[in-house]
Every structure is written in structure tokens, then in C-alpha cells.
Short mmCIF file of C-alpha atoms in Angstrom, two decimals:
data_model
loop_
_atom_site.label_atom_id
_atom_site.label_comp_id
_atom_site.label_asym_id
_atom_site.label_seq_id
_atom_site.Cartn_x
_atom_site.Cartn_y
_atom_site.Cartn_z
CA UNK C 1 70.82 52.22 -29.59
CA UNK C 2 68.80 49.86 -31.77
CA UNK C 3 68.94 47.17 -29.08
CA UNK C 4 67.74 49.61 -26.42
CA UNK C 5 64.83 50.60 -28.61
CA UNK C 6 63.83 46.96 -29.08
CA UNK C 7 64.05 46.29 -25.34
CA UNK C 8 61.93 49.32 -24.57
CA UNK C 9 59.33 47.97 -27.02
CA UNK C 10 59.29 44.47 -25.55
CA UNK C 11 59.23 45.52 -21.88
CA UNK C 12 55.61 46.82 -21.84
CA UNK C 13 54.50 43.59 -23.51
CA UNK C 14 56.22 41.51 -20.84
CA UNK C 15 54.77 43.60 -18.01
CA UNK C 16 51.25 43.39 -19.51
CA UNK C 17 51.54 39.60 -19.88
CA UNK C 18 52.62 39.23 -16.25
CA UNK C 19 49.71 41.39 -15.13
CA UNK C 20 47.26 39.22 -17.07
CA UNK C 21 48.78 36.09 -15.54
CA UNK C 22 48.40 37.56 -12.05
CA UNK C 23 44.80 38.43 -12.73
CA UNK C 24 44.17 34.93 -14.07
CA UNK C 25 45.72 33.38 -10.96
CA UNK C 26 43.43 35.45 -8.70
CA UNK C 27 40.35 34.45 -10.74
CA UNK C 28 41.19 30.74 -10.46
CA UNK C 29 41.65 30.99 -6.70
CA UNK C 30 38.37 32.86 -6.47
CA UNK C 31 36.66 30.16 -8.46
CA UNK C 32 38.02 27.42 -6.21
CA UNK C 33 36.76 29.25 -3.13
CA UNK C 34 33.31 29.51 -4.66
CA UNK C 35 33.29 25.81 -5.50
CA UNK C 36 34.31 24.95 -1.95
CA UNK C 37 31.56 27.19 -0.57
CA UNK C 38 28.95 25.52 -2.79
CA UNK C 39 30.11 22.07 -1.75
CA UNK C 40 29.91 23.05 1.91
CA UNK C 41 26.40 24.37 1.34
CA UNK C 42 25.41 21.13 -0.39
CA UNK C 43 26.68 19.12 2.57
CA UNK C 44 24.47 21.01 4.98
CA UNK C 45 21.19 19.22 5.89
CA UNK C 46 18.29 20.64 3.91
CA UNK C 47 15.74 22.47 6.01
CA UNK C 48 13.00 21.29 3.66
CA UNK C 49 12.90 18.13 1.60
CA UNK C 50 10.17 16.14 -0.17
CA UNK C 51 9.92 12.93 -2.18
CA UNK C 52 7.06 11.55 -4.28
CA UNK C 53 6.22 7.84 -4.33
CA UNK C 54 3.45 5.55 -5.46
CA UNK C 55 2.52 2.99 -8.06
CA UNK C 56 0.31 2.13 -11.00
CA UNK C 57 -1.55 -1.03 -10.00
CA UNK C 58 -3.99 -3.10 -12.05
CA UNK C 59 -5.74 -6.24 -10.86
CA UNK C 60 -7.51 -8.80 -13.06
CA UNK C 61 -9.78 -10.98 -10.90
CA UNK C 62 -12.16 -13.87 -11.56
CA UNK C 63 -14.55 -15.44 -9.01
CA UNK C 64 -16.40 -18.74 -9.10
CA UNK C 65 -19.21 -17.60 -6.76
CA UNK C 66 -21.02 -14.42 -5.74
CA UNK C 67 -19.47 -12.82 -2.65
CA UNK C 68 -20.10 -10.00 -0.22
CA UNK C 69 -17.86 -7.26 -1.55
CA UNK C 70 -16.89 -3.61 -1.56
CA UNK C 71 -15.68 -1.17 -4.24
CA UNK C 72 -16.75 -2.53 -7.64
CA UNK C 73 -16.12 -6.16 -6.65
CA UNK C 74 -12.44 -5.36 -6.00
CA UNK C 75 -12.52 -6.29 -2.33
CA UNK C 76 -14.15 -9.67 -1.73
CA UNK C 77 -15.12 -10.56 1.84
CA UNK C 78 -16.90 -13.95 2.05
CA UNK C 79 -19.01 -16.14 -0.29
CA UNK C 80 -22.75 -15.60 -0.07
CA UNK C 81 -25.09 -18.21 1.40
CA UNK C 82 -27.05 -20.59 -0.79
CA UNK C 83 -30.08 -18.89 -2.37
CA UNK C 84 -32.44 -21.30 -4.14
CA UNK C 85 -34.92 -20.32 -6.83
CA UNK C 86 -38.24 -22.02 -7.54
CA UNK C 87 -36.45 -24.78 -9.48
CA UNK C 88 -33.92 -25.47 -6.75
CA UNK C 89 -31.02 -23.72 -8.46
CA UNK C 90 -28.57 -21.75 -6.33
CA UNK C 91 -28.74 -18.18 -7.61
CA UNK C 92 -25.43 -17.27 -5.95
CA UNK C 93 -23.61 -20.16 -7.61
CA UNK C 94 -22.39 -18.01 -10.48
CA UNK C 95 -19.10 -16.33 -11.25
CA UNK C 96 -17.95 -12.71 -11.47
CA UNK C 97 -14.92 -10.79 -12.71
CA UNK C 98 -13.47 -7.32 -13.08
CA UNK C 99 -10.38 -5.45 -14.31
CA UNK C 100 -9.55 -2.46 -12.11
CA UNK C 101 -6.76 0.06 -11.58
CA UNK C 102 -8.45 2.09 -8.82
CA UNK C 103 -5.89 0.98 -6.21
CA UNK C 104 -3.17 2.96 -7.99
CA UNK C 105 -1.81 5.51 -5.54
CA UNK C 106 0.42 8.51 -5.08
CA UNK C 107 1.98 9.99 -1.98
CA UNK C 108 4.48 12.55 -0.79
CA UNK C 109 6.81 12.38 2.20
CA UNK C 110 8.35 15.58 3.49
CA UNK C 111 10.40 17.01 6.33
CA UNK C 112 11.18 20.48 7.56
CA UNK C 113 13.12 22.38 10.23
CA UNK C 114 13.20 20.97 13.76
CA UNK C 115 10.26 21.84 16.02
CA UNK C 116 10.91 22.16 19.78
CA UNK C 117 14.01 20.03 19.38
CA UNK C 118 12.19 17.29 17.45
CA UNK C 119 12.62 16.12 13.86
CA UNK C 120 9.49 17.15 11.95
CA UNK C 121 8.18 14.89 9.17
CA UNK C 122 4.91 14.48 7.29
CA UNK C 123 3.11 12.26 4.82
CA UNK C 124 0.09 12.61 2.51
CA UNK C 125 -1.16 9.64 0.47
CA UNK C 126 -4.21 8.98 -1.70
CA UNK C 127 -5.63 6.43 -4.11
CA UNK C 128 -8.73 6.14 -6.30
CA UNK C 129 -10.61 3.55 -4.28
CA UNK C 130 -13.35 6.03 -3.42
CA UNK C 131 -15.68 5.83 -0.44
CA UNK C 132 -19.16 5.86 -1.98
CA UNK C 133 -20.45 2.40 -2.80
CA UNK C 134 -22.07 1.57 -6.13
CA UNK C 135 -23.97 -1.73 -6.03
CA UNK C 136 -27.47 -3.13 -6.09
CA UNK C 137 -27.84 -2.95 -2.30
CA UNK C 138 -27.40 0.82 -2.62
CA UNK C 139 -30.05 0.89 -5.37
CA UNK C 140 -27.42 1.75 -7.97
CA UNK C 141 -26.50 5.03 -6.32
CA UNK C 142 -23.00 6.20 -5.48
CA UNK C 143 -19.78 7.10 -7.23
CA UNK C 144 -16.78 5.13 -8.41
CA UNK C 145 -13.10 5.91 -8.76
CA UNK C 146 -13.13 8.79 -6.27
CA UNK C 147 -9.86 10.18 -4.95
CA UNK C 148 -9.55 8.87 -1.38
CA UNK C 149 -7.37 10.06 1.46
CA UNK C 150 -5.37 7.22 2.99
CA UNK C 151 -2.74 8.94 5.11
CA UNK C 152 -2.27 12.54 6.24
CA UNK C 153 0.12 12.78 9.19
CA UNK C 154 2.61 15.05 10.89
CA UNK C 155 5.16 13.51 13.27
CA UNK C 156 7.53 15.04 15.80
CA UNK C 157 10.37 12.71 16.77
CA UNK C 158 12.69 13.21 19.74
CA UNK C 159 15.47 10.74 20.67
CA UNK C 160 13.10 8.57 22.75
CA UNK C 161 9.61 9.95 22.08
CA UNK C 162 7.50 10.41 18.94
CA UNK C 163 4.09 12.03 18.54
CA UNK C 164 1.97 11.53 15.40
CA UNK C 165 -1.12 13.58 14.51
CA UNK C 166 -3.58 12.96 11.66
CA UNK C 167 -5.06 10.04 9.75
CA UNK C 168 -3.18 6.79 9.39
CA UNK C 169 -3.56 3.03 9.92
CA UNK C 170 -5.73 1.67 12.70
CA UNK C 171 -3.33 0.73 15.52
CA UNK C 172 -4.29 -2.93 15.08
CA UNK C 173 -2.99 -2.85 11.50
CA UNK C 174 0.77 -3.31 11.90
CA UNK C 175 2.67 -2.06 8.79
CA UNK C 176 5.57 -4.43 9.49
CA UNK C 177 3.30 -7.45 10.00
CA UNK C 178 0.46 -7.78 7.50
CA UNK C 179 -0.34 -10.47 4.91
CA UNK C 180 1.73 -10.29 1.74
CA UNK C 181 -1.15 -11.50 -0.44
CA UNK C 182 -1.69 -10.24 -3.99
CA UNK C 183 -5.39 -9.50 -3.49
CA UNK C 184 -6.05 -5.93 -2.34
CA UNK C 185 -8.14 -7.35 0.52
CA UNK C 186 -4.82 -7.63 2.40
CA UNK C 187 -6.15 -10.49 4.51
CA UNK C 188 -9.37 -8.63 5.40
CA UNK C 189 -11.73 -10.52 7.76
CA UNK C 190 -8.64 -12.06 9.41
CA UNK C 191 -6.43 -8.98 9.68
CA UNK C 192 -7.78 -5.54 10.71
CA UNK C 193 -7.84 -2.93 7.96
CA UNK C 194 -8.51 0.78 7.66
CA UNK C 195 -7.42 4.27 8.69
CA UNK C 196 -8.59 6.58 11.44
CA UNK C 197 -8.02 10.12 12.67
CA UNK C 198 -5.80 9.82 15.73
CA UNK C 199 -3.06 11.05 18.01
CA UNK C 200 -0.29 8.56 18.80
CA UNK C 201 2.49 8.80 21.38
CA UNK C 202 5.35 6.28 21.18
CA UNK C 203 7.97 5.97 23.90
CA UNK C 204 11.19 3.99 23.43
CA UNK C 205 11.89 1.89 26.51
CA UNK C 206 15.05 0.36 25.04
CA UNK C 207 16.53 0.53 21.50
CA UNK C 208 14.36 -2.49 20.56
CA UNK C 209 11.32 -2.09 22.82
CA UNK C 210 8.64 0.63 22.60
CA UNK C 211 5.20 1.35 24.00
CA UNK C 212 2.49 3.31 22.15
CA UNK C 213 -0.72 4.91 23.35
CA UNK C 214 -3.27 5.94 20.69
CA UNK C 215 -6.61 7.71 20.84
CA UNK C 216 -8.62 7.48 17.60
CA UNK C 217 -11.98 8.02 15.95
CA UNK C 218 -13.44 5.82 13.19
CA UNK C 219 -13.90 7.43 9.79
CA UNK C 220 -14.15 5.61 6.45
CA UNK C 221 -14.47 2.21 8.11
CA UNK C 222 -16.98 2.31 10.93
CA UNK C 223 -19.30 0.30 13.12
CA UNK C 224 -22.69 -0.91 11.88
CA UNK C 225 -25.66 1.46 11.97
CA UNK C 226 -28.34 0.89 14.60
CA UNK C 227 -32.01 1.67 13.95
CA UNK C 228 -32.31 5.43 13.51
CA UNK C 229 -28.58 5.92 13.01
CA UNK C 230 -26.72 7.39 10.04
CA UNK C 231 -23.26 6.62 8.69
CA UNK C 232 -20.68 6.88 11.47
CA UNK C 233 -23.12 8.57 13.87
CA UNK C 234 -22.04 6.14 16.61
CA UNK C 235 -18.58 7.76 16.49
CA UNK C 236 -19.91 11.31 16.23
CA UNK C 237 -22.21 10.82 19.23
CA UNK C 238 -19.41 9.52 21.43
CA UNK C 239 -17.40 12.04 23.40
CA UNK C 240 -14.78 9.43 24.23
CA UNK C 241 -12.34 8.26 21.54
CA UNK C 242 -11.22 4.65 21.27
CA UNK C 243 -8.17 4.12 23.49
CA UNK C 244 -5.42 1.72 22.42
CA UNK C 245 -2.15 0.55 24.00
CA UNK C 246 0.55 -1.51 22.29
CA UNK C 247 3.95 -2.93 23.28
CA UNK C 248 6.34 -3.74 20.41
CA UNK C 249 9.74 -5.40 20.17
CA UNK C 250 11.71 -4.87 16.96
CA UNK C 251 15.19 -6.12 16.07
CA UNK C 252 16.94 -6.83 12.77
CA UNK C 253 15.11 -10.11 12.16
CA UNK C 254 12.22 -10.19 14.66
CA UNK C 255 9.16 -7.99 15.15
CA UNK C 256 6.71 -8.95 17.89
CA UNK C 257 4.02 -7.17 19.84
CA UNK C 258 0.76 -7.26 21.75
CA UNK C 259 -1.94 -4.74 22.48
CA UNK C 260 -5.43 -4.01 23.73
CA UNK C 261 -8.07 -1.35 23.25
CA UNK C 262 -11.34 -0.13 24.70
CA UNK C 263 -14.12 1.37 22.60
CA UNK C 264 -17.31 3.09 23.74
CA UNK C 265 -19.75 4.14 21.01
CA UNK C 266 -23.19 5.76 21.20
CA UNK C 267 -25.19 4.45 18.21
CA UNK C 268 -28.08 6.96 18.54
CA UNK C 269 -29.20 9.93 20.63
CA UNK C 270 -32.90 9.08 20.15
CA UNK C 271 -34.56 5.70 20.55
CA UNK C 272 -38.31 5.11 20.35
CA UNK C 273 -38.89 8.84 20.36
CA UNK C 274 -36.98 9.22 23.64
CA UNK C 275 -33.55 10.68 24.39
CA UNK C 276 -30.94 7.92 24.59
CA UNK C 277 -27.42 7.78 25.97
CA UNK C 278 -27.04 4.01 25.62
CA UNK C 279 -23.52 2.86 24.67
CA UNK C 280 -22.04 -0.23 23.07
CA UNK C 281 -18.82 -0.90 25.00
CA UNK C 282 -16.23 -3.41 23.86
CA UNK C 283 -12.68 -4.61 24.44
CA UNK C 284 -10.20 -6.14 22.04
CA UNK C 285 -6.85 -7.96 22.43
CA UNK C 286 -4.31 -8.91 19.78
CA UNK C 287 -0.74 -10.12 19.24
CA UNK C 288 1.66 -10.62 16.33
CA UNK C 289 5.06 -12.03 15.37
CA UNK C 290 7.36 -11.74 12.36
CA UNK C 291 10.68 -13.38 11.53
CA UNK C 292 12.62 -12.36 8.42
CA UNK C 293 16.07 -13.08 7.01
CA UNK C 294 17.60 -13.10 3.54
CA UNK C 295 15.68 -16.26 2.58
CA UNK C 296 12.27 -16.32 4.28
CA UNK C 297 9.59 -14.07 5.78
CA UNK C 298 7.23 -15.64 8.34
CA UNK C 299 4.32 -13.75 9.95
CA UNK C 300 1.64 -14.68 12.49
CA UNK C 301 -1.26 -12.60 13.88
CA UNK C 302 -4.21 -13.19 16.21
CA UNK C 303 -7.07 -11.01 17.46
CA UNK C 304 -10.16 -11.45 19.66
CA UNK C 305 -12.76 -8.96 20.84
CA UNK C 306 -16.19 -7.41 20.57
CA UNK C 307 -17.73 -5.23 17.85
CA UNK C 308 -14.87 -5.56 15.33
CA UNK C 309 -17.06 -4.35 12.44
CA UNK C 310 -15.01 -1.14 12.00
CA UNK C 311 -11.89 -3.23 11.35
CA UNK C 312 -13.64 -4.79 8.31
CA UNK C 313 -14.15 -8.06 10.16
CA UNK C 314 -17.28 -10.08 10.87
CA UNK C 315 -19.29 -9.06 13.92
CA UNK C 316 -20.91 -5.93 15.33
CA UNK C 317 -23.46 -5.52 18.11
CA UNK C 318 -26.99 -6.47 19.13
CA UNK C 319 -29.91 -4.27 20.21
CA UNK C 320 -32.07 -5.21 23.20
CA UNK C 321 -35.61 -4.03 23.94
CA UNK C 322 -36.16 -2.54 27.40
CA UNK C 323 -39.23 -1.67 29.47
CA UNK C 324 -38.34 2.03 29.26
CA UNK C 325 -38.68 1.89 25.48
CA UNK C 326 -35.00 2.67 24.84
CA UNK C 327 -32.84 0.16 23.00
CA UNK C 328 -29.64 -0.98 24.75
CA UNK C 329 -26.62 -2.66 23.13
CA UNK C 330 -24.07 -5.44 23.57
CA UNK C 331 -21.17 -6.38 21.24
CA UNK C 332 -20.90 -9.67 19.37
CA UNK C 333 -17.63 -11.53 19.83
CA UNK C 334 -15.21 -12.37 17.03
CA UNK C 335 -11.85 -14.16 16.93
CA UNK C 336 -9.43 -14.48 14.03
CA UNK C 337 -5.88 -15.49 13.20
CA UNK C 338 -3.68 -15.79 10.13
CA UNK C 339 -0.23 -17.01 9.08
CA UNK C 340 1.80 -15.95 6.03
CA UNK C 341 5.00 -17.59 4.72
CA UNK C 342 6.95 -16.13 1.81
CA UNK C 343 10.30 -16.24 0.08
CA UNK C 344 12.56 -13.20 0.38
CA UNK C 345 14.06 -13.75 -3.09
CA UNK C 346 14.43 -10.40 -4.91
CA UNK C 347 13.30 -11.75 -8.31
CA UNK C 348 10.89 -14.67 -7.82
CA UNK C 349 9.13 -14.90 -4.46
CA UNK C 350 6.38 -17.49 -3.82
CA UNK C 351 4.13 -17.17 -0.78
CA UNK C 352 1.33 -18.93 1.14
CA UNK C 353 -1.44 -17.50 3.31
CA UNK C 354 -4.04 -19.04 5.61
CA UNK C 355 -6.63 -17.20 7.71
CA UNK C 356 -9.53 -18.21 9.94
CA UNK C 357 -12.27 -16.25 11.74
CA UNK C 358 -15.07 -17.35 14.06
CA UNK C 359 -18.35 -15.71 15.13
CA UNK C 360 -18.87 -16.34 18.86
CA UNK C 361 -22.19 -14.50 19.16
CA UNK C 362 -23.56 -12.47 22.09
CA UNK C 363 -26.11 -12.69 24.92
CA UNK C 364 -29.54 -14.04 24.06
CA UNK C 365 -32.67 -11.91 24.00
CA UNK C 366 -31.73 -9.33 21.39
CA UNK C 367 -34.34 -7.79 19.14
CA UNK C 368 -32.04 -6.40 16.42
CA UNK C 369 -28.67 -7.52 15.13
CA UNK C 370 -26.31 -4.93 13.65
CA UNK C 371 -23.36 -6.88 12.32
CA UNK C 372 -21.40 -8.00 9.28
CA UNK C 373 -22.09 -11.62 8.40
CA UNK C 374 -25.85 -11.85 8.88
CA UNK C 375 -28.49 -12.16 6.15
CA UNK C 376 -32.13 -12.38 7.25
CA UNK C 377 -32.45 -15.42 9.50
CA UNK C 378 -29.06 -16.80 8.41
CA UNK C 379 -25.69 -16.00 9.96
CA UNK C 380 -22.03 -16.83 9.46
CA UNK C 381 -20.45 -19.37 11.77
CA UNK C 382 -16.89 -19.29 10.43
CA UNK C 383 -14.81 -18.27 7.42
CA UNK C 384 -11.41 -19.52 6.32
CA UNK C 385 -9.18 -18.60 3.42
CA UNK C 386 -6.11 -20.17 1.82
CA UNK C 387 -4.08 -18.67 -1.01
CA UNK C 388 -0.87 -19.23 -2.96
CA UNK C 389 1.03 -16.58 -4.94
CA UNK C 390 4.23 -15.86 -6.84
CA UNK C 391 5.77 -12.41 -7.22
CA UNK C 392 7.86 -11.95 -10.37
CA UNK C 393 9.89 -8.78 -9.82
CA UNK C 394 12.23 -6.80 -12.05
CA UNK C 395 13.45 -3.44 -10.78
CA UNK C 396 10.25 -1.53 -9.90
CA UNK C 397 7.99 -3.70 -12.06
CA UNK C 398 6.16 -6.83 -10.88
CA UNK C 399 3.63 -9.37 -12.13
CA UNK C 400 1.97 -11.47 -9.43
CA UNK C 401 -0.56 -14.28 -10.03
CA UNK C 402 -2.52 -15.68 -7.06
CA UNK C 403 -5.10 -18.38 -6.44
CA UNK C 404 -7.33 -17.87 -3.39
CA UNK C 405 -10.08 -20.06 -1.93
CA UNK C 406 -12.49 -18.63 0.67
CA UNK C 407 -14.93 -20.95 2.47
CA UNK C 408 -17.85 -19.87 4.65
CA UNK C 409 -20.19 -21.86 6.88
CA UNK C 410 -23.72 -20.45 7.14
CA UNK C 411 -26.47 -21.54 9.53
CA UNK C 412 -29.83 -20.59 10.96
CA UNK C 413 -29.73 -17.63 13.33
CA UNK C 414 -29.62 -18.79 16.96
CA UNK C 415 -30.92 -16.69 19.91
CA UNK C 416 -27.26 -16.02 20.90
CA UNK C 417 -26.34 -14.79 17.39
CA UNK C 418 -24.69 -18.10 16.56
CA UNK C 419 -25.14 -20.33 13.50
CA UNK C 420 -27.15 -23.42 14.44
CA UNK C 421 -29.03 -25.99 12.34
CA UNK C 422 -29.19 -26.22 8.56
CA UNK C 423 -25.47 -25.54 8.30
CA UNK C 424 -24.24 -24.98 4.76
CA UNK C 425 -20.68 -24.72 3.47
CA UNK C 426 -20.06 -22.57 0.42
CA UNK C 427 -16.81 -21.53 -1.24
CA UNK C 428 -15.42 -19.06 -3.74
CA UNK C 429 -12.31 -19.59 -5.85
CA UNK C 430 -10.72 -16.30 -6.88
CA UNK C 431 -7.93 -16.06 -9.44
CA UNK C 432 -6.04 -12.76 -9.54
CA UNK C 433 -3.19 -11.34 -11.60
CA UNK C 434 -1.72 -8.09 -10.28
CA UNK C 435 0.55 -5.86 -12.37
CA UNK C 436 2.43 -3.07 -10.58
CA UNK C 437 4.91 -0.41 -11.57
CA UNK C 438 6.24 1.52 -8.58
CA UNK C 439 8.04 4.84 -8.39
#
């Protein structure tokens, strides 16, 4: 009887324990299912995704001679011609320097759900390089350190076709093939530079070969202003955008391409008090090549055409007087090439750059000359630049010293917008140290 009583007392305890164990087993299985569901959800492609990138960049630069420049002496173009005072001293034979961080930048890349069967991606990028000049030629007016839009694009990508809308690099600036120099001038005068509002269609012909057609309008970087014109009015007045075509081959180690474009601008709508529809029409041709492996990066680029002012190169156009009182226009011709050789070492990477550009003038008989590289009755004949650099890199941090020499040949203005007689060679030695921390 006593044993039965004890068993009756223990039995409920045993049954309760088993019930708890069963409940615990169910909870664990439930938990595992939830974990598996979460993992499956995590493996699914995100409909929306975004990543932030950019860098803090400071440049310390020193020049031996006064130069034509932009943006607080950050971007040097070419050394200024000899300018003698009453005692025969060259006023421009004096140095300059600046410490600037205005090329620091930030950007965001993002993607979203497919659109009409295409992968949809976008990009917005800005820096603090501003677009209002502050220098003595602008009578001390302007602003510095303004936030500036560099890129703002949306791209739809199908298996063989991609369409890009928005503002991005000029088509002649090839992101895979540009000088690796330390100076923020990025090979300016020898390599095109700048961004433009555009629509771009790229068609893959083979896995390595593609053809792009681009229609664009100048914006921050623009052609020179004719008499009676305002900033960028030549673009505003033109109903036709610049049309560009480019063929590119790209493999693991080689990138090569060639392209051409046609531009028709209307500098003014009024000339001499009369309605004007005169255009400055120009063509441009260019080609490039890059070879890269684990040890070396070699790049080569060449360009030739008319009215390349908007690409931050020398040149522009000339104005001609006509019997009807309306000014007509013709482009000046410019050619340029550059070569860049660099080490591909991940820690210490030296590099060399050389660039050359030539002013080939225009037809004689012009009354006005609207171009970069002219000063009064003096004009540039040619400019060349050589530089040597070393990149010291550690993770996302780098320190890069560079020595750069830019030489310019000036001469008296010839009737064909060439430099003739009283030729003078001047040069500027720039030393730069760039410090960057990327994210």
C-alpha cells in the first residue's frame, strides 16, 4: 500500500516532465525553422541597396612661376608668358603655393528593382571644388569651396544593351584610360576633362567589343564666350546636342578604343544689333590604348580636332567680320597626346607621365579670337609636360609626392592664329604632395 502511494505520487511528476520535454522539443524545431527562413531571406537579392564612398584629399603644391590656373591655384594649366616691367624684370617669374582640401569628395552608388527587364543602378557624387572663380581676372568676385555636382546618373542594363541618363564624364574622358598623375589636373591640356549632361547608349557587339553613341550638352566646362555672349550661351542657343560615337575593346589586360564627335554651337543670337544664327561647327577624333598586368600599367592617348576649349584644352574659335554686319565663326585646331607608365605594386608604385599639345591655328582674316592660350597679341604655340611620382599606399591611406615640369612656347599672334616671331620658352616647376584617405 505504501509503495502504491509513492508510485501514485511520482507518476504525475514523470508525466509533467515528459510534457515539458515535448514542448521544449517543439520549440527547438520551431526555432530552427525560423533560422532557416531568415537565412533564406538573407540569401535573396536585395531589391534596394546603397553604398557610400569617397575620400579626404589634401594637396600641398609649390610653383616656380605664375601660371594660368583655375580654382584657387589648385589646377594649373600652362606657365604665363614673359611680362617685363620698366626695369626689364619678368613679373611672372615668381613662385606660388597653396594647401587645399577642396578636392575631397563623397558619393553614393545604389541599385533597385529591375526596370523593364533591365538592372537599374544609379550614382551621385560631389566634391568641394566649386564652380565660381575667385581671382584677379574676375575682379576678386566669386565663391570658393562650393559643393559641386560631379556625377548624377541612372543606368538601365540589359544583357547586351545599356542606357545611361544624367551627368557624367565627357565621352572623350575614358575612366579606364586617364593619366595616373598626383596633380588634380589629371593631365589637363593633354587629356580631355569635365562632365556633361547626356544620354548614352552602349551596345555589346561581342563580350569584349562595344559601341557607344552619346548625345551631350556642355555645362560646367564650356566653349569660350564670343562678343555679346554669356557663360555657356553657345550651348543654350544650340538646338542640336554634340553627337559622339566610340568603339571600345576591353579584355583582362588590354583596353583600346577610338571615337569621333561633331559639335555645332551658336555663340550668340544677336550680332551687331542684328539677329544671328551663325554656328561654329567642329569635328574631333581620338584614340587610346591601355595594357595592364600585375607588374605594370601602360597608357597612351591621342586627340585632334577643332574648338576643344570645353575639354579644358587650348584652342577655341575665331570670329570673322562680314559685309552683312553679322559675325561668323570657325574653330581653331588643336592636337594633343600623352603617355603614362606606372608600377602596379600595391604598396610602392612609381610612375612617369609625358604630354604634348600643339596649336594649329585657323583660317586667316579673323577679327576676334575666342580661345584658351591667347593673351593680347601673344599666343601659345605648344605646351609639354613631364612628371614623376611615387604612390606610398597602406590600406586605404596614401601619401604621394610628385615633381612636374610644364613648358610653354609663346609667340607673336599670326594672322592664322599661330605663334610666329619673338618666340619665348617659359617653364614652371610644380612640386606636389598629395595625402588621401579613402572610404
